[in-house]
PDB file of C-alpha atoms in Angstrom:
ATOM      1  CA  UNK A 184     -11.641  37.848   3.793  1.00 65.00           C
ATOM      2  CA  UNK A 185      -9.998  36.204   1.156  1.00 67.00           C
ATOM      3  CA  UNK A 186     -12.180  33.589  -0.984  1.00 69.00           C
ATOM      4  CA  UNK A 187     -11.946  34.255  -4.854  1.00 73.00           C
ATOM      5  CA  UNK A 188      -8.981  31.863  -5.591  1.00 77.00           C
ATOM      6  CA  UNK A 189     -10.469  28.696  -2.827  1.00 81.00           C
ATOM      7  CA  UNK A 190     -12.345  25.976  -4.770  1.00 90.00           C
ATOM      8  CA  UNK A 191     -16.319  25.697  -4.883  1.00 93.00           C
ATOM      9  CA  UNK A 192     -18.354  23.229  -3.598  1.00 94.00           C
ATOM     10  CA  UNK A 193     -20.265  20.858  -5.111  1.00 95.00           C
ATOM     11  CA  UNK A 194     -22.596  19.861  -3.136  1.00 97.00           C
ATOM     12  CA  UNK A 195     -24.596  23.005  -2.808  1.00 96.00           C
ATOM     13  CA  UNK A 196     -28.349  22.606  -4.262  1.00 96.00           C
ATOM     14  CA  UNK A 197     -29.829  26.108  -5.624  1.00 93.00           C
ATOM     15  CA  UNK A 198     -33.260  25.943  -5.178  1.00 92.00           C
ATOM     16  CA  UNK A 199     -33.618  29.724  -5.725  1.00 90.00           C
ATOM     17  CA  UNK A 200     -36.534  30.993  -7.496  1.00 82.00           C
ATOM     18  CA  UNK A 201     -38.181  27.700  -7.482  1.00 77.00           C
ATOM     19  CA  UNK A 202     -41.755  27.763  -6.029  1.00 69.00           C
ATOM     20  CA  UNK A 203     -42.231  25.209  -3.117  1.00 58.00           C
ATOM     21  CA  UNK A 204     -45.476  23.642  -1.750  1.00 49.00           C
ATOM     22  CA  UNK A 205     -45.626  26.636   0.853  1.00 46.00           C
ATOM     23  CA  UNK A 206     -45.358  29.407  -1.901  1.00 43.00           C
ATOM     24  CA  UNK A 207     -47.108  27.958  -5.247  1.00 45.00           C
ATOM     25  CA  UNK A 208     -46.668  29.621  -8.412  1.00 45.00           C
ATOM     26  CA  UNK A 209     -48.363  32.869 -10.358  1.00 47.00           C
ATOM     27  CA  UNK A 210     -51.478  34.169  -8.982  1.00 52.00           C
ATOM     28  CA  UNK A 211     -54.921  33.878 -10.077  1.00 50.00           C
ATOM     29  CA  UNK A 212     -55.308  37.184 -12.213  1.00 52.00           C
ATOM     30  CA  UNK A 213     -58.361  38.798 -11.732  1.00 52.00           C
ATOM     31  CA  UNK A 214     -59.286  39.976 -15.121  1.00 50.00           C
ATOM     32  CA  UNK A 215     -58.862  35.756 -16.069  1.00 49.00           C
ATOM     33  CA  UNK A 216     -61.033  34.893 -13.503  1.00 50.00           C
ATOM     34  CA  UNK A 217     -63.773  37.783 -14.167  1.00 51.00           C
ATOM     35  CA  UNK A 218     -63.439  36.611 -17.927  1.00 53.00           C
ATOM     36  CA  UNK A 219     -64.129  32.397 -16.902  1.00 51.00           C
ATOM     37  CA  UNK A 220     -67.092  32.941 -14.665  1.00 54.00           C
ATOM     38  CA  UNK A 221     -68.887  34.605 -17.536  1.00 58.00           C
ATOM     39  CA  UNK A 222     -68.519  30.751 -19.542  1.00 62.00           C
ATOM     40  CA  UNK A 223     -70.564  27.558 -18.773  1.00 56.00           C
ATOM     41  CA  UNK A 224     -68.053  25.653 -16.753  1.00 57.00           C
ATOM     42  CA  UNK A 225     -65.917  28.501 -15.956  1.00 58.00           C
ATOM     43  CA  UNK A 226     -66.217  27.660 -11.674  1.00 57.00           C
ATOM     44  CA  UNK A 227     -64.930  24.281 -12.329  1.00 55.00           C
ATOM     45  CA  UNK A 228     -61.946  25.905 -14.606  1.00 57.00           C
ATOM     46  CA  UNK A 229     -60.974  28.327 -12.137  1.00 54.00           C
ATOM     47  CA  UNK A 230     -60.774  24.926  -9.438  1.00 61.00           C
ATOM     48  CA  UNK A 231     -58.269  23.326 -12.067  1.00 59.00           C
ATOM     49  CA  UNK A 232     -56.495  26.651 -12.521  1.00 57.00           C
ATOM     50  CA  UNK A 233     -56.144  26.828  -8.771  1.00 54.00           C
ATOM     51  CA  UNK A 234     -55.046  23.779  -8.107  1.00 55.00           C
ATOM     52  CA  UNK A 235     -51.921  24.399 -11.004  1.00 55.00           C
ATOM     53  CA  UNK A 236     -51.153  27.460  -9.542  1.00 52.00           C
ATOM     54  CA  UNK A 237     -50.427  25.941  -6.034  1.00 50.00           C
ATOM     55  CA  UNK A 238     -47.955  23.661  -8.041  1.00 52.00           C
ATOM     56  CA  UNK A 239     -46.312  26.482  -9.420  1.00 51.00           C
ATOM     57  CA  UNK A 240     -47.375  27.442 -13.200  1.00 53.00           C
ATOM     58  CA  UNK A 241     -47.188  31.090 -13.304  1.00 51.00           C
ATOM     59  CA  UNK A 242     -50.530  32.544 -14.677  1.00 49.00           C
ATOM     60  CA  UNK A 243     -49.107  36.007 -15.471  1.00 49.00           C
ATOM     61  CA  UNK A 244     -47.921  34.814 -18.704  1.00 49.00           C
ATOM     62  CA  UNK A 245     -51.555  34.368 -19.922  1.00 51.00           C
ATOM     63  CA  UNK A 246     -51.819  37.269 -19.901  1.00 47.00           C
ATOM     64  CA  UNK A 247     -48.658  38.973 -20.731  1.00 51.00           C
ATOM     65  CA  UNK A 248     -48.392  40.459 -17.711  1.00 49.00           C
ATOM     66  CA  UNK A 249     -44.538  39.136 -17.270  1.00 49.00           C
ATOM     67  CA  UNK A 250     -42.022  41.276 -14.943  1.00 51.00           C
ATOM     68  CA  UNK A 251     -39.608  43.442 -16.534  1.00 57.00           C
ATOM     69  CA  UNK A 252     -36.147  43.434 -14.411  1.00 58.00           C
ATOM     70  CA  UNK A 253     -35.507  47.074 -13.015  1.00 61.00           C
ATOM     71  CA  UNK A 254     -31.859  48.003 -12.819  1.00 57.00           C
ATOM     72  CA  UNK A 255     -32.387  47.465  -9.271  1.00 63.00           C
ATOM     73  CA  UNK A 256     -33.308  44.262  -9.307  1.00 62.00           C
ATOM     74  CA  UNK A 257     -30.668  43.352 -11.529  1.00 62.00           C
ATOM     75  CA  UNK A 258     -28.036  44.546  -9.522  1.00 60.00           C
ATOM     76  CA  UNK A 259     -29.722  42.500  -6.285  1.00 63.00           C
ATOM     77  CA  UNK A 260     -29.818  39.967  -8.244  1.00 73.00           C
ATOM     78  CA  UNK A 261     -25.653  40.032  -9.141  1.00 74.00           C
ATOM     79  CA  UNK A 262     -24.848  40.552  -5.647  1.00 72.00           C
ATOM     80  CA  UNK A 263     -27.068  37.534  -4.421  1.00 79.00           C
ATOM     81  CA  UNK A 264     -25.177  35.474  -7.543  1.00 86.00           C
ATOM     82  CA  UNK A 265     -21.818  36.829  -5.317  1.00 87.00           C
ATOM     83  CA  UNK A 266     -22.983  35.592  -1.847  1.00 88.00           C
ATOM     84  CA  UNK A 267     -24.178  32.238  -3.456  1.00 92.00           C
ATOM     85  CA  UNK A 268     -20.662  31.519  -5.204  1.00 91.00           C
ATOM     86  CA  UNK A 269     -19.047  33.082  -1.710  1.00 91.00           C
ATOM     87  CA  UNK A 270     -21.339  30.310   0.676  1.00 94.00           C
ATOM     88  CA  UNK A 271     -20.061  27.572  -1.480  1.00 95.00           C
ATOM     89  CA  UNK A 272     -16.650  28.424  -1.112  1.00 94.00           C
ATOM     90  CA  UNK A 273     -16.864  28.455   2.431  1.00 95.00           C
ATOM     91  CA  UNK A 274     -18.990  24.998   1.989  1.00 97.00           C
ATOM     92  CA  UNK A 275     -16.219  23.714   0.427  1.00 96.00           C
ATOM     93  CA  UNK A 276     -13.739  24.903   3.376  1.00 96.00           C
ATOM     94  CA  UNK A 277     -15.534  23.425   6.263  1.00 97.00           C
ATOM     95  CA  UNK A 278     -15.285  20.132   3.757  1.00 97.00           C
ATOM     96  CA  UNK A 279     -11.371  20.811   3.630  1.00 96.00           C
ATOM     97  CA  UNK A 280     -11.378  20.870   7.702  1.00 97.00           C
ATOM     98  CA  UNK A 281     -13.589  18.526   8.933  1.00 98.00           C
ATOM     99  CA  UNK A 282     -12.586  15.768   6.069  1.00 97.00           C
ATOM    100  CA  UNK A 283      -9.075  16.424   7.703  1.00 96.00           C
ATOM    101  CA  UNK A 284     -10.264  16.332  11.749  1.00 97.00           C
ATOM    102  CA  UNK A 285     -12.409  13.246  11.045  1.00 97.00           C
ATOM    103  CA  UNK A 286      -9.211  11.471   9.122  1.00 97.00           C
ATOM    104  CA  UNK A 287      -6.899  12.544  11.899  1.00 95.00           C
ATOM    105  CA  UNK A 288      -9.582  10.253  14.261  1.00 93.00           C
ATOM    106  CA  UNK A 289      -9.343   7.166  11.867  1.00 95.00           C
ATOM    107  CA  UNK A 290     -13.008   8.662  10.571  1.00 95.00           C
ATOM    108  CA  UNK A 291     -14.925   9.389   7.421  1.00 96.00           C
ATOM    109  CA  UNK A 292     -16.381  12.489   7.483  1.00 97.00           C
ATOM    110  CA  UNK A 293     -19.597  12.961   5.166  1.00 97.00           C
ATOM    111  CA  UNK A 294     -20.310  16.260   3.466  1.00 97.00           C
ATOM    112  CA  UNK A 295     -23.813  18.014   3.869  1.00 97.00           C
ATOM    113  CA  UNK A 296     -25.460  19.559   1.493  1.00 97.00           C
ATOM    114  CA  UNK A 297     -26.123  23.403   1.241  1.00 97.00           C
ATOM    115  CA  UNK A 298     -29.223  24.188  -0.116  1.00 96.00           C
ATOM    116  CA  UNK A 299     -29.916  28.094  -1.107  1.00 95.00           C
ATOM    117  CA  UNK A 300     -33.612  28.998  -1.559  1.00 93.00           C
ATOM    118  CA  UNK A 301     -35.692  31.693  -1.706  1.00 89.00           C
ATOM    119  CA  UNK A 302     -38.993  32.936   1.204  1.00 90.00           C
ATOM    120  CA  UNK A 303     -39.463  28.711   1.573  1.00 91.00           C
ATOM    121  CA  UNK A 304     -38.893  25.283   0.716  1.00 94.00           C
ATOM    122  CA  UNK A 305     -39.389  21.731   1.474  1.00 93.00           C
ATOM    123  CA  UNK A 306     -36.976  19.990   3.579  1.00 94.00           C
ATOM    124  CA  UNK A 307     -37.205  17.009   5.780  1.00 94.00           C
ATOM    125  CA  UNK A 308     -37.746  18.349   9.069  1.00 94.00           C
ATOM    126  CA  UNK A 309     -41.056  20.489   8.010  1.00 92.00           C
ATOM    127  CA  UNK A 310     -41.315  23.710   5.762  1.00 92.00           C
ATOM    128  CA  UNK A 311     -38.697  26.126   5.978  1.00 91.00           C
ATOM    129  CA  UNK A 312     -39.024  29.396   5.869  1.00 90.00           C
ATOM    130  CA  UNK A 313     -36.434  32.943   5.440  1.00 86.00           C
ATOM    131  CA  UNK A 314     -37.910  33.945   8.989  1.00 87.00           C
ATOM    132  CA  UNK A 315     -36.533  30.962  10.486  1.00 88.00           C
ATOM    133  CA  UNK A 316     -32.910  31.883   9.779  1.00 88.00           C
ATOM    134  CA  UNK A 317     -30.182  29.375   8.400  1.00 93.00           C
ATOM    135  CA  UNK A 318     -31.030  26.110   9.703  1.00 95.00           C
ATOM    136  CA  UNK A 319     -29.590  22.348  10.046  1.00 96.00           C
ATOM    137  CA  UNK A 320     -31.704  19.636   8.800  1.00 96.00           C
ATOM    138  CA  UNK A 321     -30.561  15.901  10.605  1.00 96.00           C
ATOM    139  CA  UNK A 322     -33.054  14.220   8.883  1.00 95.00           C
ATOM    140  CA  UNK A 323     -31.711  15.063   5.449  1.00 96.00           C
ATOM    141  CA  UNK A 324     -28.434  16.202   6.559  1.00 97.00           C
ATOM    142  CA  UNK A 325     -28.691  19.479   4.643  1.00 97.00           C
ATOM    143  CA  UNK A 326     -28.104  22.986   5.651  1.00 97.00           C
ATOM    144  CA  UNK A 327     -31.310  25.867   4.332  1.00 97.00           C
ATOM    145  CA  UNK A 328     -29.742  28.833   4.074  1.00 94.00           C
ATOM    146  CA  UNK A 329     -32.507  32.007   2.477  1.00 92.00           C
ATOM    147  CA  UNK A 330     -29.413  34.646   0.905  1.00 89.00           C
ATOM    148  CA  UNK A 331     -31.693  37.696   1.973  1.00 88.00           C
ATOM    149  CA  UNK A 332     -30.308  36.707   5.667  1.00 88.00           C
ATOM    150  CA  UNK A 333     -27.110  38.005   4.925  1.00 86.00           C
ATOM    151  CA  UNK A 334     -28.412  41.669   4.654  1.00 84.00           C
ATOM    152  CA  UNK A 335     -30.679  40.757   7.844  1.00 84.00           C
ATOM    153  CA  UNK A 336     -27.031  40.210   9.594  1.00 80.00           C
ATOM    154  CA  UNK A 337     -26.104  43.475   8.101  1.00 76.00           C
ATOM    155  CA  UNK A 338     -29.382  45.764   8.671  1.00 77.00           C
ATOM    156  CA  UNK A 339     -30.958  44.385  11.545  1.00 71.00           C
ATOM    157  CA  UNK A 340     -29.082  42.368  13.802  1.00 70.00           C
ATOM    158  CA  UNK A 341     -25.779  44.355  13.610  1.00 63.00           C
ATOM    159  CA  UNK A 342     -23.360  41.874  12.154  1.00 64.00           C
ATOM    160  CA  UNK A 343     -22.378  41.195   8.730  1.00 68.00           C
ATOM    161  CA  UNK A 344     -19.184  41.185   6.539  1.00 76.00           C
ATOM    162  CA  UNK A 345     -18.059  37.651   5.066  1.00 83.00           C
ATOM    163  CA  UNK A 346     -16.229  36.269   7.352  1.00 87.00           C
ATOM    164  CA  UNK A 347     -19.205  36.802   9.846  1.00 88.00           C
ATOM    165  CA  UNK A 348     -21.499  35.144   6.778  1.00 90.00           C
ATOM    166  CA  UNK A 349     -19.000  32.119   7.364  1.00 92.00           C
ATOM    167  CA  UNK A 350     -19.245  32.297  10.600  1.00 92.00           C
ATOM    168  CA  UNK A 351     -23.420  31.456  10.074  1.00 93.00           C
ATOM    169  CA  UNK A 352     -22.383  28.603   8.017  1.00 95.00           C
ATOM    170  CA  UNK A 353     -19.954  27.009   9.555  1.00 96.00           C
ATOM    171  CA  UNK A 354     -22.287  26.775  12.654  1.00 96.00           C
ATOM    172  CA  UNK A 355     -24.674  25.280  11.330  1.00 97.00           C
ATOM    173  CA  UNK A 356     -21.970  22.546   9.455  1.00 98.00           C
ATOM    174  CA  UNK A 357     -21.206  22.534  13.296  1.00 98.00           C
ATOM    175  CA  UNK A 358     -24.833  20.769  14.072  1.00 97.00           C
ATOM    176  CA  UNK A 359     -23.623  18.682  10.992  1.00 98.00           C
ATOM    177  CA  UNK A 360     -20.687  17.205  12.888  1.00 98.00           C
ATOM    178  CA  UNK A 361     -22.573  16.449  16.222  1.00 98.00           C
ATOM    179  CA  UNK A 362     -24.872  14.873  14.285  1.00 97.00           C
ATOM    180  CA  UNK A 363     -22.431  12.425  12.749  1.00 97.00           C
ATOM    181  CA  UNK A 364     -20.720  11.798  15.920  1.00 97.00           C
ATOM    182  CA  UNK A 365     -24.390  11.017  18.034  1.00 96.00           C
ATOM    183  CA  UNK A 366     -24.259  14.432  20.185  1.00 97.00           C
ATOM    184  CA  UNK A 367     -27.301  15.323  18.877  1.00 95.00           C
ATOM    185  CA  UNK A 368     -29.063  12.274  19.493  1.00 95.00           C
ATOM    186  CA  UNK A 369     -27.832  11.800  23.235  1.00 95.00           C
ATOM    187  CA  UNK A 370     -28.608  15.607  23.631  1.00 93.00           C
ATOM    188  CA  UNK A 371     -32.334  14.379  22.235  1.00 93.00           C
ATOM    189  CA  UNK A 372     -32.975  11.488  24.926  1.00 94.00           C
ATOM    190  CA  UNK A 373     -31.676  14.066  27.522  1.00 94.00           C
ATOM    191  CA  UNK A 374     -34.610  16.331  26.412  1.00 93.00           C
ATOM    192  CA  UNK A 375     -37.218  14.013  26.539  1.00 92.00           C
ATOM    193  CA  UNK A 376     -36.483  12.666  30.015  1.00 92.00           C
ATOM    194  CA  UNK A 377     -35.821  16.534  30.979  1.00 92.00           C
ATOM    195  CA  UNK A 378     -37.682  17.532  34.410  1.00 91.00           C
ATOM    196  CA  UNK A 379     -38.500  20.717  32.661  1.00 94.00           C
ATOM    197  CA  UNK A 380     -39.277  23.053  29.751  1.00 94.00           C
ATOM    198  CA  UNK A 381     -36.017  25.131  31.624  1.00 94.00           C
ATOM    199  CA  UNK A 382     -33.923  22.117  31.962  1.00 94.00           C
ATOM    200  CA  UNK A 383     -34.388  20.894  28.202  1.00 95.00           C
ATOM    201  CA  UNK A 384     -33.891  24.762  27.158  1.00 95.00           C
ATOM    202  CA  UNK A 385     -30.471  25.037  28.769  1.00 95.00           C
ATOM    203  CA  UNK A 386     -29.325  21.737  26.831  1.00 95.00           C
ATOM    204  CA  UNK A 387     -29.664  23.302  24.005  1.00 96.00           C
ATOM    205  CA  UNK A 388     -27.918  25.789  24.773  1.00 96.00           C
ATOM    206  CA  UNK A 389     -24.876  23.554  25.263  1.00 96.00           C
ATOM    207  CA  UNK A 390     -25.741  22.355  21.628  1.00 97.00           C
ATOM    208  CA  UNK A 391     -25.758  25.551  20.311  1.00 96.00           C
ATOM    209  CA  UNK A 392     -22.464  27.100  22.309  1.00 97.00           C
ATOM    210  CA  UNK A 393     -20.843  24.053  20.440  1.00 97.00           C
ATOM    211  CA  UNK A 394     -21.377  24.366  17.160  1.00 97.00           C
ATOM    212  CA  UNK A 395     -20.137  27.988  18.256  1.00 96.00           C
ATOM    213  CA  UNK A 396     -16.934  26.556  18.804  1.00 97.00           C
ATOM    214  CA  UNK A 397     -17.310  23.964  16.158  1.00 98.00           C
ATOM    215  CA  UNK A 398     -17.538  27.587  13.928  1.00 97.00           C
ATOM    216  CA  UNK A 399     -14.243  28.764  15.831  1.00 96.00           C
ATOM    217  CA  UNK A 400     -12.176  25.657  14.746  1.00 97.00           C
ATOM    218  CA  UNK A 401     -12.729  26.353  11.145  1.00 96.00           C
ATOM    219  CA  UNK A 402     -12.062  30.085  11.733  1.00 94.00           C
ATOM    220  CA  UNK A 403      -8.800  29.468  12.975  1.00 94.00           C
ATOM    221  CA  UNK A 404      -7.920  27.091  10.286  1.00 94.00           C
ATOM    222  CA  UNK A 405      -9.297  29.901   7.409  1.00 93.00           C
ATOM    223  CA  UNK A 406      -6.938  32.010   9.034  1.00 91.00           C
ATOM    224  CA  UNK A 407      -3.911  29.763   9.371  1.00 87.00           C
ATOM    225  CA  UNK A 408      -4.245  29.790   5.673  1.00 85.00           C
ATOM    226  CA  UNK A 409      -3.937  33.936   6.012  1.00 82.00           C
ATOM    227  CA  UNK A 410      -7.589  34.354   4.762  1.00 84.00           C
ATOM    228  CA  UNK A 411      -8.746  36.678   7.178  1.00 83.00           C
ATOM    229  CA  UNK A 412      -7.044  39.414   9.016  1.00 84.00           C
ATOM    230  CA  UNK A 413      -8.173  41.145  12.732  1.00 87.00           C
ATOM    231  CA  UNK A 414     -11.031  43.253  11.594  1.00 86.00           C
ATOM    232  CA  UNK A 415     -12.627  40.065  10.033  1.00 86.00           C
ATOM    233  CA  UNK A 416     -12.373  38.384  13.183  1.00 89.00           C
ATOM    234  CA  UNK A 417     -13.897  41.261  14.733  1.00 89.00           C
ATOM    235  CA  UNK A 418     -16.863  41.327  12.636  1.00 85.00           C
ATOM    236  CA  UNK A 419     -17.497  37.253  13.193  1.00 87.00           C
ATOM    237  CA  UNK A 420     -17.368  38.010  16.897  1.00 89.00           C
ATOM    238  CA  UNK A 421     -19.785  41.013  16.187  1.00 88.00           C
ATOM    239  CA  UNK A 422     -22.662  38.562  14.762  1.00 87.00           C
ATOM    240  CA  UNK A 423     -21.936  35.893  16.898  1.00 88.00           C
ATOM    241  CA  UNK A 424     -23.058  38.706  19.982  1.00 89.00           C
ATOM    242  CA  UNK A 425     -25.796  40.338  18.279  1.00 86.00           C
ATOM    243  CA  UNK A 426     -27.568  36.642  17.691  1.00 87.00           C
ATOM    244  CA  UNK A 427     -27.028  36.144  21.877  1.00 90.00           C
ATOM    245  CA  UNK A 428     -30.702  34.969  23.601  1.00 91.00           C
ATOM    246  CA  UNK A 429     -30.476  37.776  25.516  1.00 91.00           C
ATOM    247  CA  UNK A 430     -29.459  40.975  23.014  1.00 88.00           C
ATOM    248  CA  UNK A 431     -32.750  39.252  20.520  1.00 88.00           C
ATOM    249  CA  UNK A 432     -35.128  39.283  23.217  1.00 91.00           C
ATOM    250  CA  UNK A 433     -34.543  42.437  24.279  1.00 91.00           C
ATOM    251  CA  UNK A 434     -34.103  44.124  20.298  1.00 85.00           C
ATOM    252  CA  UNK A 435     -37.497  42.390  20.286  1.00 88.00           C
ATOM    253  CA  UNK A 436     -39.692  42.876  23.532  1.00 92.00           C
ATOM    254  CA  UNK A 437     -37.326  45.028  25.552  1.00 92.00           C
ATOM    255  CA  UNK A 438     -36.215  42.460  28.207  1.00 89.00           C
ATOM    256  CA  UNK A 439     -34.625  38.920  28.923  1.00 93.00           C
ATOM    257  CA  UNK A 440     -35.636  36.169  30.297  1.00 93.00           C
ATOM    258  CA  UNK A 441     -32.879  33.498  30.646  1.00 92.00           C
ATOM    259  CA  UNK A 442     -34.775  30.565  31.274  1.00 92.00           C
ATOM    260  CA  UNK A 443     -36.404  30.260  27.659  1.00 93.00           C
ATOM    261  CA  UNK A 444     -32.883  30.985  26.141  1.00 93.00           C
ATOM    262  CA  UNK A 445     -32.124  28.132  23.695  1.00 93.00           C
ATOM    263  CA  UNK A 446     -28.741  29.686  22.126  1.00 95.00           C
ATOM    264  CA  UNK A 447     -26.483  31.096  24.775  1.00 93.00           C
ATOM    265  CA  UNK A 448     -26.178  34.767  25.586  1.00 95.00           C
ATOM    266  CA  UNK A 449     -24.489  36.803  23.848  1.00 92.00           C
ATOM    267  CA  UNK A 450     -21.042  36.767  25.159  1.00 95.00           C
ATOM    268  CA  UNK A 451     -21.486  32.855  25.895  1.00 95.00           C
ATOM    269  CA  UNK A 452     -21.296  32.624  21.834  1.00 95.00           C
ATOM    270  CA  UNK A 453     -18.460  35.055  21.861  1.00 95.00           C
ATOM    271  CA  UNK A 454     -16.607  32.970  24.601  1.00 95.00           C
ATOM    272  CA  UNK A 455     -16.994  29.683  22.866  1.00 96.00           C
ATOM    273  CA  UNK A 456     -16.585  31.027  19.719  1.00 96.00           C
ATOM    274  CA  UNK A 457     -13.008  32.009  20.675  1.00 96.00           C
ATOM    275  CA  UNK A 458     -12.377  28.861  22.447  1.00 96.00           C
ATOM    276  CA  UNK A 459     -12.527  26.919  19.327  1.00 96.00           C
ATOM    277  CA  UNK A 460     -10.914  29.719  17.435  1.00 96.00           C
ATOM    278  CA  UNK A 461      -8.167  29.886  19.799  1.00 95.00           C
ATOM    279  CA  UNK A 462      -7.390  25.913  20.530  1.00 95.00           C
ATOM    280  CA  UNK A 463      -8.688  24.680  17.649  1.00 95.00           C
ATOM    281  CA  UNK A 464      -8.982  20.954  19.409  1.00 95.00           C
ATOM    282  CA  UNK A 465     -12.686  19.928  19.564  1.00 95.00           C
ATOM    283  CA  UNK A 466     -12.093  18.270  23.095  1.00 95.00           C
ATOM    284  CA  UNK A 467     -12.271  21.888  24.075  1.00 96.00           C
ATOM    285  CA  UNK A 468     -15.722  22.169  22.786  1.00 97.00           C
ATOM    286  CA  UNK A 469     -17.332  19.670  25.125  1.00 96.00           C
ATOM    287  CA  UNK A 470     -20.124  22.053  25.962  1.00 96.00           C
ATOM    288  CA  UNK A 471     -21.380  19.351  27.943  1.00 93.00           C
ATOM    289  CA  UNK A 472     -18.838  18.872  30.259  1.00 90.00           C
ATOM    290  CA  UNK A 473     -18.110  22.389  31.260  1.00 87.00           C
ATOM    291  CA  UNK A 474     -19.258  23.506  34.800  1.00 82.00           C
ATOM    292  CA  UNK A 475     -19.645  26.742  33.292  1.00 84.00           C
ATOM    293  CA  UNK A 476     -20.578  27.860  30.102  1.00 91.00           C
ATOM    294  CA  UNK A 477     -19.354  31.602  30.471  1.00 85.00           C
TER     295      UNK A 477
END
């Protein structure tokens, strides 16, 4: 996929390296506490050194015990700089799109925010955390996205390759658009008066399967603009399988069971994934409409 020359984003927030309420700073060393409880008040020190350290001060530089960058961790470190600068230009290109799509309706369309972090962060809808994946945030209208999930894509689930890393983002802008236009909320109120744990599960599903297609629409505009050729399609279609219901339940406890799916199966986010792709109307991503969502 071709990215370098497509403008940036600016409305991606880079909380990486920053501690968060869930993670706190430095560590207590031990030889600094050993050393305190030997002194009159050193319990009540150690409290107010605790307390510090869950708001982040890093206690390793008391004792010059500071981390020396390996080579490895250097290089890591460039290639996470890469995928940051490559998320914001795809940021930027779902802003391109959907700006256009909402102006073609006689609507304004209102950019999220990316927000790159690192193991957790604070966010609006609760902590958020690298195992939960790259998530949409209504309440804030920000995307969390942990870069380490990229070589999860890559090393565990099967995917990978950057069109297939915009693929993950554009989904998740996806949630961003039903959330402006209320299909989120209705899709809410039809939870809550669900029958059934089943019933609310396979709504959303339709959710999900949309923003699939949601993802589709901007891949077919990226490529209109001759960014991406056939084996970058491939690879988007690739992830979208491997993160099926079905092919993560069984990678995880050997078997499926359909009626606790949440995100389609895996060639229900291939299908809609290639609806939008291929149409690249939204009225073809009315999820909720469908009779059938294979």
């Amino acid at each position: 996929m071709r990215w370098n020359d497509r403008r940036r984003s600016n409305n991606v927030e880079d909380r990486r390296g920053q501690p968060s309420s869930a993670s706190g700073g430095g560590n207590l060393p031990l030889g600094l506490i050993a050393l305190l409880l030997r002194t009159k008040y050193g319990f009540v020190i150690i409290i107010i050194l605790v307390i510090a350290s869950f708001m982040g001060f890093d206690f390793n530089s008391l004792t010059g015990q500071t981390s020396q960058p390996t080579q490895n961790s250097q290089q890591q470190s460039a290639l996470y700089n890469e995928a940051a600068d490559f998320s914001s230009v795809v940021l930027a290109s779902t802003e391109d799109f959907w700006q256009g799509m909402f102006a073609k309706a006689g609507e304004q369309y209102r950019d999220p925010k990316l927000v790159l972090y690192t193991n957790s962060t604070t966010t609006q809808c609760g902590t958020g955390t690298k195992m939960m994946g790259p998530f949409y945030c209504p309440a804030d209208q920000k995307i969390y996205l942990d870069l380490s999930f990229y070589n999860e894509m890559k090393n565990s689930l099967g995917g990978g390759g950057e069109f297939a890393q915009g693929y993950v983002i554009s989904h998740e802008v996806g949630h961003h658009v039903q959330h402006l236009l209320g299909i989120t909320t209705q899709m809410r109120e039809k939870q809550q008066m669900a029958r059934s744990k089943v019933e609310a599960n396979r709504l959303s599903v339709r959710l999900e399967l949309q923003a699939d297609c949601f993802a589709g629409m901007w891949g077919r505009f990226i490529a209109g603009e001759g960014r991406v050729d056939e084996a970058d399609l491939l690879t988007a279609i690739k992830t979208a399988q491997a993160i099926g219901d079905d092919r993560l339940q069984r990678q995880q406890q050997g078997y499926a069971v359909p009626d606790s799916f949440t995100h389609g199966t895996a060639e229900q986010r291939k299908t809609w994934f290639m609806r939008g792709y291929n149409s690249g109307d939204i009225k073809s991503c009315d999820t909720f409409a469908s009779s059938s969502l294979n």
